[in-house]
Structure formats: C-alpha cells, structure tokens
C-alpha cells in the first residue's frame, strides 16, 4: 500500500508539472509503438482453502496458505493509433514470469517445501485516454481486454521424494492503470512509466491434485518502465 501511495503522490506532482509544460504531445492520427519492462506482484493466495495433498510416501500435507506465485518480471510491446487527441486504440502482446512462492511444512519425516509458480501470456485489444494530450509531459489512463494463457506449476520437495504437477488455462484477461510519459527533446522518442492492475482466471482443476476443482480469479500489480516512438 505504501508503494501505491508514493506512486500516487508522484503522479500528482508530475501532473501539475505537465499542465504547464510546453505543448508538443499527441494529436489525431498519431501512431505510437512502445516496448516495456517491469515487475509484477500477486495480490492473493492460490485459494486452496482446506486442501490436503498426499505425497508419494503416503503422508498428507495441509495447503491452506499456498500462494500462486511470487514477484516476477513483466514485459510487452504495444501499438496505438489515436482517433483524436484524447483516445487511442490498438493492440498489445505481453507476458509475465512470476517467481516461485514457497510454503514450508513439516511431517514426521522432516521438512518439506511446496513451490508454486505461474507464467502468463496476453494478447489484448488496448486503449488509453489522455488527460493533457498537447503537453510535453502527459498523464494518461491505459486499459486492455483480451486473452490470457496462464501456466501454473506446483512442486514438492520432500524427504520422501519430489513431486510436481502443472496446468494451463486460457481465459479472458484485462488491465486498467495510470501512466505518465515525456517527449525526449525535439525527437519522436518517449520515455514513461505505468502502474497496472491486471487480472485473469485460472482453472485449478488442471492440477493433478485431489480436492482442487475450481476456477480462481487471480490479480496482480505491475510497475513498468516504457520507451516509445511516435509517428
């Protein structure tokens, strides 16, 4: 929450500057190609309440607090065509590789660790609404809706042996966010950053684990830096 509050303050300060910046900006017919890189963090656990898992040695583990992934790397590229000064529409391809979340548990045989991870690939129709399109420094609100292919994996490291299961789900994905960008001098190059709230649905029945049989809505925050070229 502190990161979100700090970002909100920064956006507020930069918006104030943008209002008085020299006019350059976006106009009807402008096309913008962008690439970005950043980090993402899951916002909830895997939803496996009261789930029990039996390993190959016959011991049963309780998995009530297992996360679906940990902080990871996000990347993507997009194209926008501006119908007018304030609205741009286009497409985007992006992905996120989340890190492994670990869940430690103990049995009479010793210490065991569950590791869960997720990777996503998105193909979306996207758009953005500009607040101050004619300024050199611009504030805007991006959004997107499309398809998300998500692959999840759960691994068990146990004294009785290792085990793993994985599954892939394709669902509707979406994002909404806020961003700021600035023209680089008199060139057509742009630098900027965004915060996004993103979501998708994952069918946990794809995991080969008894007791898992539901679709979970997963969401995450992304913080990205981008570089773009307008023409």
Short mmCIF file of C-alpha atoms in Angstrom, two decimals:
data_model
loop_
_atom_site.label_atom_id
_atom_site.label_comp_id
_atom_site.label_asym_id
_atom_site.label_seq_id
_atom_site.Cartn_x
_atom_site.Cartn_y
_atom_site.Cartn_z
CA UNK A 1 0.00 0.00 0.00
CA UNK A 2 2.91 2.36 0.73
CA UNK A 3 4.23 1.86 -2.83
CA UNK A 4 0.83 2.70 -4.28
CA UNK A 5 0.55 5.83 -2.12
CA UNK A 6 4.03 7.00 -3.13
CA UNK A 7 3.23 6.42 -6.81
CA UNK A 8 0.01 8.38 -6.41
CA UNK A 9 1.91 11.35 -4.97
CA UNK A 10 4.45 11.20 -7.82
CA UNK A 11 1.69 11.13 -10.43
CA UNK A 12 0.05 14.11 -8.75
CA UNK A 13 3.28 16.13 -8.78
CA UNK A 14 4.06 15.23 -12.38
CA UNK A 15 0.52 16.03 -13.48
CA UNK A 16 0.91 19.50 -12.03
CA UNK A 17 4.11 19.94 -13.99
CA UNK A 18 2.52 18.52 -17.14
CA UNK A 19 -0.24 21.10 -17.10
CA UNK A 20 2.31 23.88 -17.53
CA UNK A 21 4.75 22.08 -19.85
CA UNK A 22 5.46 23.23 -23.37
CA UNK A 23 2.96 21.92 -25.89
CA UNK A 24 4.18 19.02 -28.02
CA UNK A 25 2.12 15.96 -27.48
CA UNK A 26 -0.43 13.74 -29.14
CA UNK A 27 -2.96 14.63 -31.82
CA UNK A 28 -5.46 12.85 -34.07
CA UNK A 29 -3.63 10.45 -36.41
CA UNK A 30 -0.58 9.98 -34.17
CA UNK A 31 0.71 6.41 -34.04
CA UNK A 32 2.70 5.13 -31.08
CA UNK A 33 4.81 1.97 -30.83
CA UNK A 34 6.06 1.10 -27.34
CA UNK A 35 8.02 -1.56 -25.51
CA UNK A 36 8.15 -2.01 -21.76
CA UNK A 37 9.79 -3.91 -18.92
CA UNK A 38 8.99 -4.04 -15.23
CA UNK A 39 7.93 -6.08 -12.24
CA UNK A 40 4.68 -7.66 -11.06
CA UNK A 41 3.42 -8.93 -7.70
CA UNK A 42 0.43 -11.24 -6.98
CA UNK A 43 -2.34 -9.82 -4.79
CA UNK A 44 -3.80 -13.01 -3.25
CA UNK A 45 -3.04 -16.63 -2.41
CA UNK A 46 -3.94 -19.60 -4.60
CA UNK A 47 -7.35 -20.08 -2.96
CA UNK A 48 -6.64 -23.64 -1.81
CA UNK A 49 -8.58 -23.41 1.48
CA UNK A 50 -8.71 -26.66 3.46
CA UNK A 51 -6.79 -28.54 0.79
CA UNK A 52 -4.84 -31.67 1.69
CA UNK A 53 -2.14 -33.24 -0.51
CA UNK A 54 -0.85 -36.80 -0.16
CA UNK A 55 2.74 -37.34 -1.30
CA UNK A 56 4.25 -40.48 -2.82
CA UNK A 57 5.22 -41.68 0.67
CA UNK A 58 1.60 -41.58 1.83
CA UNK A 59 1.88 -38.52 4.09
CA UNK A 60 -0.85 -35.86 3.86
CA UNK A 61 0.02 -32.12 3.83
CA UNK A 62 -2.30 -29.18 4.50
CA UNK A 63 -2.00 -26.43 1.82
CA UNK A 64 -4.34 -23.73 3.08
CA UNK A 65 -1.92 -20.77 2.65
CA UNK A 66 -0.11 -21.60 -0.60
CA UNK A 67 0.38 -18.60 -2.93
CA UNK A 68 0.02 -18.96 -6.71
CA UNK A 69 3.31 -17.18 -7.38
CA UNK A 70 5.76 -14.55 -6.17
CA UNK A 71 7.07 -11.27 -7.56
CA UNK A 72 8.33 -11.59 -11.12
CA UNK A 73 9.26 -9.88 -14.38
CA UNK A 74 6.75 -8.46 -16.87
CA UNK A 75 7.40 -7.34 -20.46
CA UNK A 76 5.49 -6.37 -23.59
CA UNK A 77 5.03 -4.33 -26.74
CA UNK A 78 2.06 -2.30 -27.97
CA UNK A 79 0.75 -0.27 -30.90
CA UNK A 80 -1.73 2.63 -30.60
CA UNK A 81 -3.50 4.77 -33.17
CA UNK A 82 -5.06 7.96 -31.83
CA UNK A 83 -8.55 8.60 -33.16
CA UNK A 84 -8.39 12.07 -31.67
CA UNK A 85 -6.26 13.96 -29.15
CA UNK A 86 -7.71 12.08 -26.20
CA UNK A 87 -8.37 8.49 -27.27
CA UNK A 88 -6.03 5.90 -28.73
CA UNK A 89 -6.83 2.26 -29.64
CA UNK A 90 -4.63 -0.63 -30.69
CA UNK A 91 -3.18 -3.98 -29.66
CA UNK A 92 -0.64 -5.38 -27.22
CA UNK A 93 1.33 -8.58 -26.63
CA UNK A 94 2.75 -9.07 -23.16
CA UNK A 95 3.83 -11.65 -20.63
CA UNK A 96 4.83 -12.12 -17.02
CA UNK A 97 7.08 -14.75 -15.44
CA UNK A 98 6.28 -14.90 -11.73
CA UNK A 99 8.79 -16.19 -9.22
CA UNK A 100 8.33 -19.26 -7.03
CA UNK A 101 6.30 -18.84 -3.86
CA UNK A 102 7.38 -21.23 -1.12
CA UNK A 103 5.25 -22.86 1.57
CA UNK A 104 7.09 -24.77 4.30
CA UNK A 105 5.52 -27.65 6.16
CA UNK A 106 6.69 -30.42 8.44
CA UNK A 107 5.99 -34.15 8.76
CA UNK A 108 7.39 -36.99 10.86
CA UNK A 109 9.87 -37.49 8.03
CA UNK A 110 11.27 -33.96 8.20
CA UNK A 111 10.96 -30.59 6.50
CA UNK A 112 9.11 -30.29 3.16
CA UNK A 113 8.61 -27.32 0.84
CA UNK A 114 5.90 -26.63 -1.69
CA UNK A 115 6.83 -24.26 -4.51
CA UNK A 116 4.21 -22.67 -6.76
CA UNK A 117 4.82 -20.52 -9.83
CA UNK A 118 2.91 -19.03 -12.75
CA UNK A 119 3.68 -17.58 -16.16
CA UNK A 120 1.20 -15.67 -18.33
CA UNK A 121 0.99 -14.52 -21.94
CA UNK A 122 -1.52 -11.87 -23.01
CA UNK A 123 -2.91 -10.87 -26.41
CA UNK A 124 -5.18 -7.87 -25.89
CA UNK A 125 -7.04 -5.05 -27.56
CA UNK A 126 -5.86 -1.96 -25.71
CA UNK A 127 -6.58 1.73 -25.45
CA UNK A 128 -5.71 4.81 -23.47
CA UNK A 129 -7.32 8.09 -22.51
CA UNK A 130 -5.07 11.15 -22.42
CA UNK A 131 -5.59 13.82 -19.77
CA UNK A 132 -3.42 16.52 -21.37
CA UNK A 133 -2.54 15.35 -24.89
CA UNK A 134 -0.82 18.55 -26.11
CA UNK A 135 1.74 18.73 -23.30
CA UNK A 136 5.33 17.53 -23.49
CA UNK A 137 4.72 15.58 -20.27
CA UNK A 138 1.44 13.68 -20.40
CA UNK A 139 -0.75 11.80 -17.92
CA UNK A 140 -2.98 9.05 -19.27
CA UNK A 141 -5.07 6.03 -18.29
CA UNK A 142 -4.43 2.76 -20.19
CA UNK A 143 -6.81 -0.21 -20.36
CA UNK A 144 -6.98 -3.56 -22.09
CA UNK A 145 -9.14 -6.64 -22.63
CA UNK A 146 -8.27 -9.89 -24.38
CA UNK A 147 -7.00 -13.43 -23.83
CA UNK A 148 -4.57 -14.67 -21.19
CA UNK A 149 -2.84 -18.04 -21.35
CA UNK A 150 -1.56 -18.96 -17.87
CA UNK A 151 0.63 -21.92 -16.95
CA UNK A 152 0.89 -22.81 -13.27
CA UNK A 153 3.12 -25.34 -11.56
CA UNK A 154 3.27 -26.77 -8.03
CA UNK A 155 6.34 -28.69 -6.89
CA UNK A 156 7.01 -30.60 -3.67
CA UNK A 157 10.48 -31.11 -2.21
CA UNK A 158 10.11 -33.78 0.48
CA UNK A 159 12.40 -36.25 2.32
CA UNK A 160 10.15 -38.97 0.85
CA UNK A 161 10.79 -37.75 -2.69
CA UNK A 162 9.98 -34.92 -5.05
CA UNK A 163 6.75 -34.44 -6.97
CA UNK A 164 5.20 -31.84 -9.29
CA UNK A 165 2.04 -31.01 -11.22
CA UNK A 166 1.20 -28.30 -13.72
CA UNK A 167 -1.70 -26.99 -15.77
CA UNK A 168 -2.53 -24.40 -18.42
CA UNK A 169 -5.67 -22.30 -18.70
CA UNK A 170 -6.80 -19.78 -21.32
CA UNK A 171 -9.26 -17.14 -20.12
CA UNK A 172 -10.26 -13.52 -20.56
CA UNK A 173 -7.64 -11.15 -19.19
CA UNK A 174 -7.77 -7.44 -18.52
CA UNK A 175 -5.92 -4.46 -17.09
CA UNK A 176 -6.55 -0.89 -16.05
CA UNK A 177 -3.93 1.59 -14.96
CA UNK A 178 -2.39 5.04 -14.82
CA UNK A 179 0.69 6.30 -16.58
CA UNK A 180 2.91 9.26 -17.34
CA UNK A 181 5.24 9.86 -20.28
CA UNK A 182 7.51 12.60 -21.59
CA UNK A 183 8.83 13.58 -25.02
CA UNK A 184 12.61 13.43 -25.30
CA UNK A 185 13.64 16.85 -26.52
CA UNK A 186 12.52 17.59 -30.08
CA UNK A 187 12.67 13.94 -31.12
CA UNK A 188 9.83 11.45 -31.57
CA UNK A 189 11.09 9.25 -28.74
CA UNK A 190 9.16 8.93 -25.49
CA UNK A 191 10.01 7.64 -22.00
CA UNK A 192 7.39 6.83 -19.39
CA UNK A 193 6.07 4.57 -16.68
CA UNK A 194 2.81 2.91 -15.66
CA UNK A 195 1.14 1.11 -12.79
CA UNK A 196 -1.40 -1.53 -13.81
CA UNK A 197 -3.97 -3.68 -12.05
CA UNK A 198 -4.21 -6.90 -14.08
CA UNK A 199 -6.36 -10.00 -13.79
CA UNK A 200 -7.17 -13.39 -15.30
CA UNK A 201 -8.91 -16.64 -14.37
CA UNK A 202 -7.15 -19.94 -13.70
CA UNK A 203 -8.79 -23.37 -13.60
CA UNK A 204 -7.13 -25.12 -10.65
CA UNK A 205 -8.69 -28.43 -11.75
CA UNK A 206 -5.83 -28.57 -14.28
CA UNK A 207 -3.59 -29.50 -11.35
CA UNK A 208 -3.47 -33.24 -10.70
CA UNK A 209 -4.36 -32.86 -7.02
CA UNK A 210 -7.43 -34.36 -5.39
CA UNK A 211 -9.71 -31.70 -3.89
CA UNK A 212 -8.83 -28.93 -6.36
CA UNK A 213 -11.71 -28.36 -8.75
CA UNK A 214 -12.50 -24.67 -9.07
CA UNK A 215 -11.78 -21.59 -11.13
CA UNK A 216 -9.94 -18.84 -9.28
CA UNK A 217 -9.75 -15.16 -10.19
CA UNK A 218 -6.14 -14.07 -9.83
CA UNK A 219 -4.91 -10.48 -9.94
CA UNK A 220 -1.60 -8.66 -9.67
CA UNK A 221 0.00 -5.23 -9.76
CA UNK A 222 2.55 -4.32 -12.42
CA UNK A 223 5.05 -1.46 -12.30
CA UNK A 224 6.61 -0.87 -15.72
CA UNK A 225 9.03 1.47 -17.48
CA UNK A 226 8.47 2.02 -21.18
CA UNK A 227 10.12 3.51 -24.24
CA UNK A 228 8.09 4.55 -27.26
CA UNK A 229 8.31 6.11 -30.71
CA UNK A 230 5.53 8.21 -32.21
CA UNK A 231 4.97 8.98 -35.89
#
